[in-house]
CSV table of C-alpha atoms in Angstrom, one decimal:
chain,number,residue,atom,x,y,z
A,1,UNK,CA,14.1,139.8,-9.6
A,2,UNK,CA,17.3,141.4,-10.2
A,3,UNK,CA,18.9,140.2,-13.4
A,4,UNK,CA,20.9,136.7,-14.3
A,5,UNK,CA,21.9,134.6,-17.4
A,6,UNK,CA,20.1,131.6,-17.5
A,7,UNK,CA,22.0,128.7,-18.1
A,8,UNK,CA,20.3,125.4,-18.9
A,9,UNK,CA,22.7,122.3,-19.1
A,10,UNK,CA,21.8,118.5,-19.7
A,11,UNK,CA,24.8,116.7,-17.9
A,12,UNK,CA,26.2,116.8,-14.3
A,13,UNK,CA,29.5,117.7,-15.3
A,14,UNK,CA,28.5,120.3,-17.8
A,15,UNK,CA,26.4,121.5,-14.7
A,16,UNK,CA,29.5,121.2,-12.5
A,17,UNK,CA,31.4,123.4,-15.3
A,18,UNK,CA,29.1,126.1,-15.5
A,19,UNK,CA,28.8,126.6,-12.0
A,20,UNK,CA,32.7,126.5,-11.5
A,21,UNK,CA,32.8,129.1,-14.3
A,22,UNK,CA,30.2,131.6,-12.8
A,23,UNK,CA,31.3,134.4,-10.3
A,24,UNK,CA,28.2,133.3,-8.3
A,25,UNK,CA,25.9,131.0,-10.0
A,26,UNK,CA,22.9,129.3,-8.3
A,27,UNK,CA,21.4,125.7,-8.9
A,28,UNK,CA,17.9,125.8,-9.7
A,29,UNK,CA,16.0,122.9,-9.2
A,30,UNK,CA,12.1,123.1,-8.6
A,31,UNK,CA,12.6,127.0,-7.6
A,32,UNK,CA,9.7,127.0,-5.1
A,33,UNK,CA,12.2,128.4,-2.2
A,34,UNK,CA,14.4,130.1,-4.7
A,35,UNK,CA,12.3,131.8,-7.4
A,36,UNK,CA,10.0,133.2,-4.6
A,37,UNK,CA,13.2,134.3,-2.7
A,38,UNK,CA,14.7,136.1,-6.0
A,39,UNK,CA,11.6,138.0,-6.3
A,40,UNK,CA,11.4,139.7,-2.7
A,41,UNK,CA,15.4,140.4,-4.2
A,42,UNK,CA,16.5,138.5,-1.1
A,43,UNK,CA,18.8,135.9,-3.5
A,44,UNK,CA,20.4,136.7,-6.5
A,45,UNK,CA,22.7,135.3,-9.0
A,46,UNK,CA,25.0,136.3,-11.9
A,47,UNK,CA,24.1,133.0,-13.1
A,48,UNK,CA,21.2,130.4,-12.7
A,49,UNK,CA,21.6,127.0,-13.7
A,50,UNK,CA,18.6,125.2,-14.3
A,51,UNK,CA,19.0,120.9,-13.8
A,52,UNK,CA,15.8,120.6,-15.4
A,53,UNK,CA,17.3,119.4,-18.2
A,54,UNK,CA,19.7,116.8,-16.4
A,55,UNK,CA,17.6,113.7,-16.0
A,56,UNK,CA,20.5,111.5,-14.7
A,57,UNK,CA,19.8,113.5,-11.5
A,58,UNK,CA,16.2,111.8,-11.8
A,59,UNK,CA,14.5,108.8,-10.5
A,60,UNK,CA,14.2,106.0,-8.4
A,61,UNK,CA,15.7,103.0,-7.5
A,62,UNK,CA,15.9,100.3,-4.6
A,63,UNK,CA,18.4,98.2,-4.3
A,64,UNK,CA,19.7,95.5,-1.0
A,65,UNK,CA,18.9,97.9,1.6
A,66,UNK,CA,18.7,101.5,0.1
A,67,UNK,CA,16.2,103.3,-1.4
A,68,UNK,CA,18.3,106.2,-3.5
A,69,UNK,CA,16.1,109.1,-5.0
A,70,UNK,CA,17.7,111.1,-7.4
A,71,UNK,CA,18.3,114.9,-6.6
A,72,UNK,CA,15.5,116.2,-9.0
A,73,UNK,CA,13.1,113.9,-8.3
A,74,UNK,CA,9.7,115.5,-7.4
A,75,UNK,CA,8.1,115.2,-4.1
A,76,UNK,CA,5.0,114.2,-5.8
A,77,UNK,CA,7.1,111.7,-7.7
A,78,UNK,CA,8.7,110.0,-4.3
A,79,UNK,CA,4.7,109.8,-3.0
A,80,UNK,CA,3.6,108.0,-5.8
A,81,UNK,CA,6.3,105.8,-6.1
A,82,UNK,CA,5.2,102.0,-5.1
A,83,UNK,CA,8.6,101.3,-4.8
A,84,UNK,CA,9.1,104.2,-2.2
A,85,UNK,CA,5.9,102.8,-0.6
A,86,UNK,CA,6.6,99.1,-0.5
A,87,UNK,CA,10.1,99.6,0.8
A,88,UNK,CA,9.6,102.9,3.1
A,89,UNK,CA,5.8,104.2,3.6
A,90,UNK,CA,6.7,106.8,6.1
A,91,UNK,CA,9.2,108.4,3.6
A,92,UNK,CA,6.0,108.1,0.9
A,93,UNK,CA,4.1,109.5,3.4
A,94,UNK,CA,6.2,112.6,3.7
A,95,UNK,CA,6.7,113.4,0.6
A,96,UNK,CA,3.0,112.8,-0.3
A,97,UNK,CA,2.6,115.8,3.4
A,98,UNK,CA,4.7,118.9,2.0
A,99,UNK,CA,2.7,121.6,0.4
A,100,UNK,CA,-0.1,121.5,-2.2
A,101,UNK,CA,-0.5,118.8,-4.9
A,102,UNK,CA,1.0,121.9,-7.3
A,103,UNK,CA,3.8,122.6,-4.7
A,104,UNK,CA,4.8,119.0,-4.6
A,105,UNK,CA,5.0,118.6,-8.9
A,106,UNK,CA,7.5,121.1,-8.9
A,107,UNK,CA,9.5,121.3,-5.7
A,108,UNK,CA,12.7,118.5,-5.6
A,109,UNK,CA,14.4,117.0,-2.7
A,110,UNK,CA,17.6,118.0,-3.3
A,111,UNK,CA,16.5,121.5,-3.8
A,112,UNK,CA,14.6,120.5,0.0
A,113,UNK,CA,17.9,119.6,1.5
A,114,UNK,CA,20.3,121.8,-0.3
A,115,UNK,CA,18.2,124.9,1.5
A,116,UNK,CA,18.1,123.3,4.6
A,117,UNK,CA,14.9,124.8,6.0
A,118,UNK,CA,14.3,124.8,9.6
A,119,UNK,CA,10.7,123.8,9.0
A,120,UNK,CA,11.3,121.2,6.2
A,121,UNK,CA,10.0,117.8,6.6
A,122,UNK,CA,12.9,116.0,4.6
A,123,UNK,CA,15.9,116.9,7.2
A,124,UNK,CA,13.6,114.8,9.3
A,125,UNK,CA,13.8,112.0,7.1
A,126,UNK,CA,17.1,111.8,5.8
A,127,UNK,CA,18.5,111.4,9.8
A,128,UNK,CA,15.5,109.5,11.2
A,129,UNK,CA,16.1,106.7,8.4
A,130,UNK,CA,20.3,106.8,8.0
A,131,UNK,CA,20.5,108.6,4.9
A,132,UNK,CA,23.5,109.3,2.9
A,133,UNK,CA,23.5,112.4,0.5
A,134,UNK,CA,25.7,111.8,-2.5
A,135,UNK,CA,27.0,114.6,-4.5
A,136,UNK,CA,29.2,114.7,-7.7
A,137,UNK,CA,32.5,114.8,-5.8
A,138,UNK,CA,31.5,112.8,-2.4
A,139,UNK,CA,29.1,111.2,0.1
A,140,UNK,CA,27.8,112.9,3.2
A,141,UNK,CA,26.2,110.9,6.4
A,142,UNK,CA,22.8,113.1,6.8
A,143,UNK,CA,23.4,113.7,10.1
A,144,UNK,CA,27.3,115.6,8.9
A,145,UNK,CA,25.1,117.5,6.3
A,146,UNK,CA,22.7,119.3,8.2
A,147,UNK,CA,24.7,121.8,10.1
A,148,UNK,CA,22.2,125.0,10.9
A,149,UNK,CA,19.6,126.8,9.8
A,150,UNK,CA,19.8,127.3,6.2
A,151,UNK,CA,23.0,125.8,6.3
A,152,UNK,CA,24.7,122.4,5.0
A,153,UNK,CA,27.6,121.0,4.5
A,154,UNK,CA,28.1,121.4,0.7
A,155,UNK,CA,31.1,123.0,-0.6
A,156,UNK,CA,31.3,125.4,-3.0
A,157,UNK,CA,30.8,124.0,-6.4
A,158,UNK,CA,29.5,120.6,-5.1
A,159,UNK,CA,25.9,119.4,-6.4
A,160,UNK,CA,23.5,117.1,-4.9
A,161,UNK,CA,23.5,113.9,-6.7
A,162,UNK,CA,21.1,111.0,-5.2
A,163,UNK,CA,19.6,110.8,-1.7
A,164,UNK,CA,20.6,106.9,-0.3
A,165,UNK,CA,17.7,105.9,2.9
A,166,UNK,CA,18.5,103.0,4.6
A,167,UNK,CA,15.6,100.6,4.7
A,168,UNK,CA,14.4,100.1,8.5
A,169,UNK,CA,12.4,97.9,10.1
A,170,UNK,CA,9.7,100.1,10.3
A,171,UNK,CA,9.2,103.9,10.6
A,172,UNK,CA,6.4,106.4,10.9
A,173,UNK,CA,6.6,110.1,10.3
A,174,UNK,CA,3.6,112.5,12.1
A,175,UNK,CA,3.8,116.0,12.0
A,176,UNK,CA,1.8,119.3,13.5
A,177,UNK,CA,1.8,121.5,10.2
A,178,UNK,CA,1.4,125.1,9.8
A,179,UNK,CA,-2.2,125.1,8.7
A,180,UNK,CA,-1.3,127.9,5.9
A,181,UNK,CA,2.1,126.6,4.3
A,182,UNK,CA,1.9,123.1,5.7
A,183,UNK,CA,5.5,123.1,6.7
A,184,UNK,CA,6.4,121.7,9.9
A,185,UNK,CA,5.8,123.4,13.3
A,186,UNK,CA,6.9,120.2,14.2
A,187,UNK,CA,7.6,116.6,12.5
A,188,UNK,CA,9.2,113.4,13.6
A,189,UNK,CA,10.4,110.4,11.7
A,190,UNK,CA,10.7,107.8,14.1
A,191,UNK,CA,12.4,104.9,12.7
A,192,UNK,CA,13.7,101.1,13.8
A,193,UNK,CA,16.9,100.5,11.8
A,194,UNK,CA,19.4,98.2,11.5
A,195,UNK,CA,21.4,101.4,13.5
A,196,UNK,CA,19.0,101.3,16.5
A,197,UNK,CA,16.2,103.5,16.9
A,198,UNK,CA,16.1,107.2,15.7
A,199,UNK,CA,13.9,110.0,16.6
A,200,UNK,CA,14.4,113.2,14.3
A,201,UNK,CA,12.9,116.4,15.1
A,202,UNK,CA,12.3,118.9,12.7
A,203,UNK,CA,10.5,122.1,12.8
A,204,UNK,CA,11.5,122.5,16.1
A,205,UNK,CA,15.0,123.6,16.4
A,206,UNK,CA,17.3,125.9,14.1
A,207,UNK,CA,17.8,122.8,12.2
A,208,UNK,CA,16.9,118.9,11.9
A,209,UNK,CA,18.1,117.4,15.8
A,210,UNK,CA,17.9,113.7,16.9
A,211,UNK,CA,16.5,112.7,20.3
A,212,UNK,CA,18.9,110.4,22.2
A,213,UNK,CA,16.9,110.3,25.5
A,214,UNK,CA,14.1,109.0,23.5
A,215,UNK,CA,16.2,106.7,21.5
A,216,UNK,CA,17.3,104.8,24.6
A,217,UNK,CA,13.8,104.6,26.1
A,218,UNK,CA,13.0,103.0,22.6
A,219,UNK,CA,15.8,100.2,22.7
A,220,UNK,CA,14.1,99.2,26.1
A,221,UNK,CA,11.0,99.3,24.8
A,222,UNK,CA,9.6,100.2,21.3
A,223,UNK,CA,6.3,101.7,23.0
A,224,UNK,CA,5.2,105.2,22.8
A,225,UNK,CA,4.3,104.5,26.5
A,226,UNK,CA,8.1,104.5,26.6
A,227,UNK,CA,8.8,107.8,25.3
A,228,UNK,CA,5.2,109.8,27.5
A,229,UNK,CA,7.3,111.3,30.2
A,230,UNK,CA,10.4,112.2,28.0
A,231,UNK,CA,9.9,116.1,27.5
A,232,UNK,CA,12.7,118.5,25.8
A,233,UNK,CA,14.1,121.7,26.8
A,234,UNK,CA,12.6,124.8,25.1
A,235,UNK,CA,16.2,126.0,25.4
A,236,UNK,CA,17.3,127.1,21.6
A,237,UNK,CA,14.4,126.0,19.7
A,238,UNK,CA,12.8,128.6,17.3
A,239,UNK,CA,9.6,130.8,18.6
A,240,UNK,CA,7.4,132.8,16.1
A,241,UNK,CA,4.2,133.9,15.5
A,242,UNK,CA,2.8,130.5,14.9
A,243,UNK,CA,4.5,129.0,18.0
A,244,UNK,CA,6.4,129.4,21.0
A,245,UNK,CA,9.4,127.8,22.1
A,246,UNK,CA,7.5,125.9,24.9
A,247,UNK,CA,4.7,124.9,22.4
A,248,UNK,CA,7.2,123.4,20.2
A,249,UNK,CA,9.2,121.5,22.9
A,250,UNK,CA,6.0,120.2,24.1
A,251,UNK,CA,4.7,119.1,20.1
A,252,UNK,CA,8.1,117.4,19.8
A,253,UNK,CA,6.9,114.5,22.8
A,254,UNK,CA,3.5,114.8,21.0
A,255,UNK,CA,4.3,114.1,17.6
A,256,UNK,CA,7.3,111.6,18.8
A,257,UNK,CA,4.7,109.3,20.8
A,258,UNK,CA,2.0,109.2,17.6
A,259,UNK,CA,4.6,108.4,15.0
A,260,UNK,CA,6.1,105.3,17.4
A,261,UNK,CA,2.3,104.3,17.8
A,262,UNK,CA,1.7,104.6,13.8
A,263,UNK,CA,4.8,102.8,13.3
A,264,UNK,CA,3.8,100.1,15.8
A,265,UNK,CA,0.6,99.2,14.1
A,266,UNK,CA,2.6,99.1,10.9
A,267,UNK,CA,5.4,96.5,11.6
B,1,UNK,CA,19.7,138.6,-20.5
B,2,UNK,CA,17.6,137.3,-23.0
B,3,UNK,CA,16.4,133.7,-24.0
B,4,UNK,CA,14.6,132.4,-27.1
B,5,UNK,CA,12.0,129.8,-26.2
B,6,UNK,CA,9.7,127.7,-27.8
B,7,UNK,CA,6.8,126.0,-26.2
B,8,UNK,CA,3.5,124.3,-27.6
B,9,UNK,CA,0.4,126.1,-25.7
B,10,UNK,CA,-3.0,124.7,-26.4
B,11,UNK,CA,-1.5,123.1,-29.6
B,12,UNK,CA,-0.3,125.5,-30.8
B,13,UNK,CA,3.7,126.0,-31.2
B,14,UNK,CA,4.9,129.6,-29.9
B,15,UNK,CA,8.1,131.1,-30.2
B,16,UNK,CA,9.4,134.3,-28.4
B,17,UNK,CA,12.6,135.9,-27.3
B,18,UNK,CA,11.7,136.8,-23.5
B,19,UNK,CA,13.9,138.3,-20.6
B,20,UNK,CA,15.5,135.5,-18.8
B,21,UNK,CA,13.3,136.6,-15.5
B,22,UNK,CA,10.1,136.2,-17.0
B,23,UNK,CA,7.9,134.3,-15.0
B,24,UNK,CA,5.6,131.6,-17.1
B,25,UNK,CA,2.5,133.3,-16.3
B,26,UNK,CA,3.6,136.8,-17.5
B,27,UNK,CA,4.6,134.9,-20.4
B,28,UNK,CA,1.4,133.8,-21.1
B,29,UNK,CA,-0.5,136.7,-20.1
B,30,UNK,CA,1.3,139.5,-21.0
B,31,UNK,CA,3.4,138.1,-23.9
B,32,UNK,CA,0.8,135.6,-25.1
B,33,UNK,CA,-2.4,137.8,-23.7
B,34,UNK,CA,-3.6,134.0,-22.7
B,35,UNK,CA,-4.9,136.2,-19.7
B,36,UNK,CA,-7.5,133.5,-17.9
B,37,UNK,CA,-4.4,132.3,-16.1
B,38,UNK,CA,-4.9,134.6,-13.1
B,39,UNK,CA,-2.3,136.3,-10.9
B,40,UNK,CA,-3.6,136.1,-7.3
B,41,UNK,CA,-1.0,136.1,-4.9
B,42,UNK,CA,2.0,135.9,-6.7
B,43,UNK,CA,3.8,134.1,-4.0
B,44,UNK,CA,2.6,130.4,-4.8
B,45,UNK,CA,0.2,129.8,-2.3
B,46,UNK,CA,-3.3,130.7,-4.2
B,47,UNK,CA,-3.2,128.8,-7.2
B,48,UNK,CA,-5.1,131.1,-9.3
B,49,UNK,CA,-2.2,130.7,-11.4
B,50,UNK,CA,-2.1,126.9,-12.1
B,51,UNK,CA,-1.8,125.7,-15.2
B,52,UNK,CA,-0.5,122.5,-16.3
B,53,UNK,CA,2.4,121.7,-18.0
B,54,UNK,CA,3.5,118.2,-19.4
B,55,UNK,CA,0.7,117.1,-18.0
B,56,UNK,CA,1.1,118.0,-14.4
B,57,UNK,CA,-0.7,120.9,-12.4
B,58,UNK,CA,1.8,123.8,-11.6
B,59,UNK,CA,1.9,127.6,-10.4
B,60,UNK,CA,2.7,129.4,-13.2
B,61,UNK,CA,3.9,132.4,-10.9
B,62,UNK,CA,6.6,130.2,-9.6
B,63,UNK,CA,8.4,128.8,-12.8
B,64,UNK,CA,10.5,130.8,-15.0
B,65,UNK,CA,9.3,130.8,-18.6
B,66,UNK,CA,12.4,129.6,-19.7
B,67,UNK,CA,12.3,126.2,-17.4
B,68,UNK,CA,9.3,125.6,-19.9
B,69,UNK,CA,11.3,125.8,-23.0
B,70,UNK,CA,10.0,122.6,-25.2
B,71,UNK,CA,7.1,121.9,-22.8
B,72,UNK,CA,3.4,121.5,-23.7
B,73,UNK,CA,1.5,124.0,-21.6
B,74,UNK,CA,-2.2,123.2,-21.3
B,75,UNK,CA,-4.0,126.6,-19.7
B,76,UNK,CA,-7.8,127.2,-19.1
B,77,UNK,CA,-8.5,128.8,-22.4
B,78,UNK,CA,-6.8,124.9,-23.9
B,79,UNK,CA,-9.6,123.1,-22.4
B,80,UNK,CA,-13.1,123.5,-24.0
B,81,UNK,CA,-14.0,122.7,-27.3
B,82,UNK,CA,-14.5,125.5,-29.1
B,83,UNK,CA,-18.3,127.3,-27.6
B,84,UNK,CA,-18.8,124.2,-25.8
B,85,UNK,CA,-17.6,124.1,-22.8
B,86,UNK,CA,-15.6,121.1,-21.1
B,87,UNK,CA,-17.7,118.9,-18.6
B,88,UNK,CA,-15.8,120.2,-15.6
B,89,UNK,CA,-16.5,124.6,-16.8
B,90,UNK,CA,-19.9,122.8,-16.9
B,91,UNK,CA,-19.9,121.2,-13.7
B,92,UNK,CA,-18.5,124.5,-12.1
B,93,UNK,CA,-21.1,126.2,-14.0
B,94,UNK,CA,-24.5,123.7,-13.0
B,95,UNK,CA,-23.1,123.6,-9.7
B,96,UNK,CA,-22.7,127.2,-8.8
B,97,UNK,CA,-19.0,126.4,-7.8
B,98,UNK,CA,-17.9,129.6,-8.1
B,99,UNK,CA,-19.2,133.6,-7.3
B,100,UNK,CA,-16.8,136.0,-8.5
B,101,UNK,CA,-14.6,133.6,-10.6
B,102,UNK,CA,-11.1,134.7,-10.0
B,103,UNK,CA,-10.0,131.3,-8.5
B,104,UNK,CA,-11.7,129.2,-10.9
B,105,UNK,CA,-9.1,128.7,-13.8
B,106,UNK,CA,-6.6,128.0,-11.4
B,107,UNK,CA,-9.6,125.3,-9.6
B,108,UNK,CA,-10.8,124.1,-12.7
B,109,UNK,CA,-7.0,123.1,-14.0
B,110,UNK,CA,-6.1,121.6,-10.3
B,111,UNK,CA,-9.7,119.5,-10.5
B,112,UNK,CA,-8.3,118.4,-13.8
B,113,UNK,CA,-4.8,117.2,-12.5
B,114,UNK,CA,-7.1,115.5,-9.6
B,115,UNK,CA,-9.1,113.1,-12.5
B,116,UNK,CA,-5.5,112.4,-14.2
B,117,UNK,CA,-4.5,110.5,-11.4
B,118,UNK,CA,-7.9,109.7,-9.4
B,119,UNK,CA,-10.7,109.7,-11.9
B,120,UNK,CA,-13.6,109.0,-8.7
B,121,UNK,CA,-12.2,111.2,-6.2
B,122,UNK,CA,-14.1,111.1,-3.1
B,123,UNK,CA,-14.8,114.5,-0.9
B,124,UNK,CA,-12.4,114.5,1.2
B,125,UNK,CA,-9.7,113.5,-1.5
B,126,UNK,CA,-11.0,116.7,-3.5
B,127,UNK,CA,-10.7,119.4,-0.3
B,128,UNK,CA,-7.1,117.7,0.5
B,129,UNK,CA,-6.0,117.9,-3.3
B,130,UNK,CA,-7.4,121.6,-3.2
B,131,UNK,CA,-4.8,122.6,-0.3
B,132,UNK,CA,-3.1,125.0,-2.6
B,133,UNK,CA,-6.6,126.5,-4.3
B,134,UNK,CA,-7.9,129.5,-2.3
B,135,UNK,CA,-11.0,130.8,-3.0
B,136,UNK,CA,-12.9,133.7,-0.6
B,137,UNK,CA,-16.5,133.7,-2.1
B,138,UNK,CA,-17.6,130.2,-1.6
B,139,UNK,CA,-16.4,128.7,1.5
B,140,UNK,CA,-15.4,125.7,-1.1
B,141,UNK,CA,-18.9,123.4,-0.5
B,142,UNK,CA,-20.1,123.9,-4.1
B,143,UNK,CA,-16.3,123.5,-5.5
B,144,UNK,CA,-16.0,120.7,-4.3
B,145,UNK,CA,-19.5,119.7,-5.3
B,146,UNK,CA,-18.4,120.8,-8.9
B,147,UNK,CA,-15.8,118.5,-8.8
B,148,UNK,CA,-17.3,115.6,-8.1
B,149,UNK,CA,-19.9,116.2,-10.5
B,150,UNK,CA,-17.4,116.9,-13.4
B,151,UNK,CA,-15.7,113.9,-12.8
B,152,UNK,CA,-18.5,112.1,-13.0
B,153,UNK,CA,-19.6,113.6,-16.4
B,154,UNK,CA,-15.4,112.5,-17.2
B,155,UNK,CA,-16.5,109.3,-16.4
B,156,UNK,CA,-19.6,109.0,-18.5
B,157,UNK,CA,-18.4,110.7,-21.4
């Protein structure tokens, strides 16, 4: 790692501060992206600002129609949750899916989104189930957030708050996992929500991508009979080692069709 | 830059002045020479490495010492009582669950996380919670075996 000051705040706006102050300061949240990055020396910082020590950016809560989860909140927290469970298994579920049990203590989802993965499972459920991602100066429609591969919409300066879902109807997520790392080849949140039906793809493309062919099918009828013929282009999406673009394209109607069927039985 | 930290490790309090880079585990072998907290692959994916802290299992080669500044930091060398080993070294032990050993810390402190929050596991709830163990000597039968059998001597204790 090449070297940083390490800052270690216990507020958001001292946070906020620190980072404004730094010529180029990172946020460290659970550091299983970023610390591994910083050793290859692909990522440094002149600062790094731990929110370890910030627990308003931790926690749970449900409320109406929203299930909000703060930024720092572990993904082995959201999968234990009963209130994540009782109000949104499929999100449970996911969490519950990324890693290892070690992986999952440590690694937050606002540290997930904020690195905006291709192969993340959380892109797919912050657009499959509505989401809004507040941060300290606004909020941001997931679907606005998302914007490429490794890429958001954050500005420079802005932290991730809270993560809003909206509550749906019902929702499944099923993914094909890279049998080493257990991030998505591909995974898809399938949700019925007070906005309609959703299908978000992760995994497969540079970045998180809904399904609006699929979407319709749904509204006719919620079946994964329905969605059988629907295939996507291989056009764009990512090809490596552990998959081609065809393969993916073809997992995408897999994986689509088994989380409407586990969502079915569920609702 | 440097940091002064203070953490309590096996019950005891330590205090050091460390680079700000240091990773927990170098910490705690190098600094502390607490050196049965291996270093397999140093890119969190073999948990030889896992220790736990505050309770919860981690990858010591993926958290900076300083994010464990005021943290109590159980590692494998914290766990038996004195010459006598703790029932799950004993299980590992009885059971043959391991051949050339460099996995096991890291297996034995993940199998103790398991019990925290599922004191009966059953076998397939111990090979899914051992995702992020490797080990290359035992094809992980008599691990898990181990495992079970530990946490059944938990029980009983």
């Amino acid at each position: 790692m090449y070297s940083f000051d390490y800052k270690s705040p216990s507020s958001l706006s001292e946070a906020v501060a620190m980072l404004q102050s730094s010529d180029d300061g990172l946020l460290l949240a659970g550091g299983h992206t970023l610390l591994p990055t910083m050793k290859q020396r692909l990522a440094s910082a002149s600062d790094l600002i731990d929110l370890g020590g910030v627990s308003e950016l931790r926690g749970i809560s449900v409320s109406g129609d929203a299930v909000t989860v703060g930024a720092m909140t572990t993904h082995a927290e959201v999968a234990a949750s009963s209130d994540v469970r009782g109000a949104i298994s499929a999100l449970a579920d996911l969490a519950g899916g990324i890693g290892d049990p070690q992986v999952r203590n440590a690694g937050t989802i606002g540290g997930s989104i904020a690195n905006s993965d291709p192969s993340a499972d959380y892109p797919a459920a912050l657009v499959g189930l509505c989401a809004t991602v507040n941060t300290n100066s606004r909020s941001i429609a997931a679907e606005d957030f998302f914007t490429g591969m490794f890429e958001t919409a954050l500005a420079e300066n802005e932290i991730i708050t809270s993560v809003s879902f909206h509550i749906p109807k019902c929702a499944a997520y099923c993914k094909f996992p890279n049998p080493a790392s257990r991030y998505a080849i591909v995974g898809v949140m399938f949700a019925d929500c007070s906005h309609g039906m959703r299908v978000a793809v992760t995994g497969a493309g540079p970045s998180v991508f809904r399904v609006s062919e699929m979407e319709s099918a749904l509204a006719q009828s919620c079946a994964a009979s329905s969605i059988a013929d629907i295939s996507i282009s291989a056009d764009g999406l990512n090809s490596d080692i552990h998959a081609s673009a065809e393969y993916r394209a073809h997992l995408v109607t897999v994986m689509a069709k088994r989380a409407v069927e586990k969502a079915c039985a569920s609702c | 830059m440097t940091v002064s930290i203070s953490m309590t490790i096996n019950g005891s309090s330590v205090s050091a002045d460390v680079d700000a880079r240091t990773l927990l585990v170098d910490f705690l072998r190098v600094n502390q020479r607490l050196t049965g907290t291996h270093v397999g692959c140093d890119t969190s994916q073999c948990g030889a490495c896992v220790i736990h802290v505050n309770g919860k299992s981690v990858k010591s080669c993926t958290i900076l010492a300083a994010q464990a500044n005021g943290a109590d930091v159980t590692t494998i060398e914290g766990v038996a009582n004195g010459s006598e080993l703790h029932p799950m070294q004993e299980a590992f032990r009885e059971n043959h669950g391991l051949q050339c050993g460099f996995c096991t810390p890291g297996m034995i402190m993940s199998a103790l996380d398991l019990i925290n929050v599922n004191a009966d596991p059953s076998e397939q709830e111990v090979r899914e919670w051992l995702e992020g163990n490797l080990c290359r000597c035992t094809g992980y039968h008599n691990i898990v075996k181990s495992i079970q059998a530990g946490a059944k001597a938990m029980r009983e204790a």
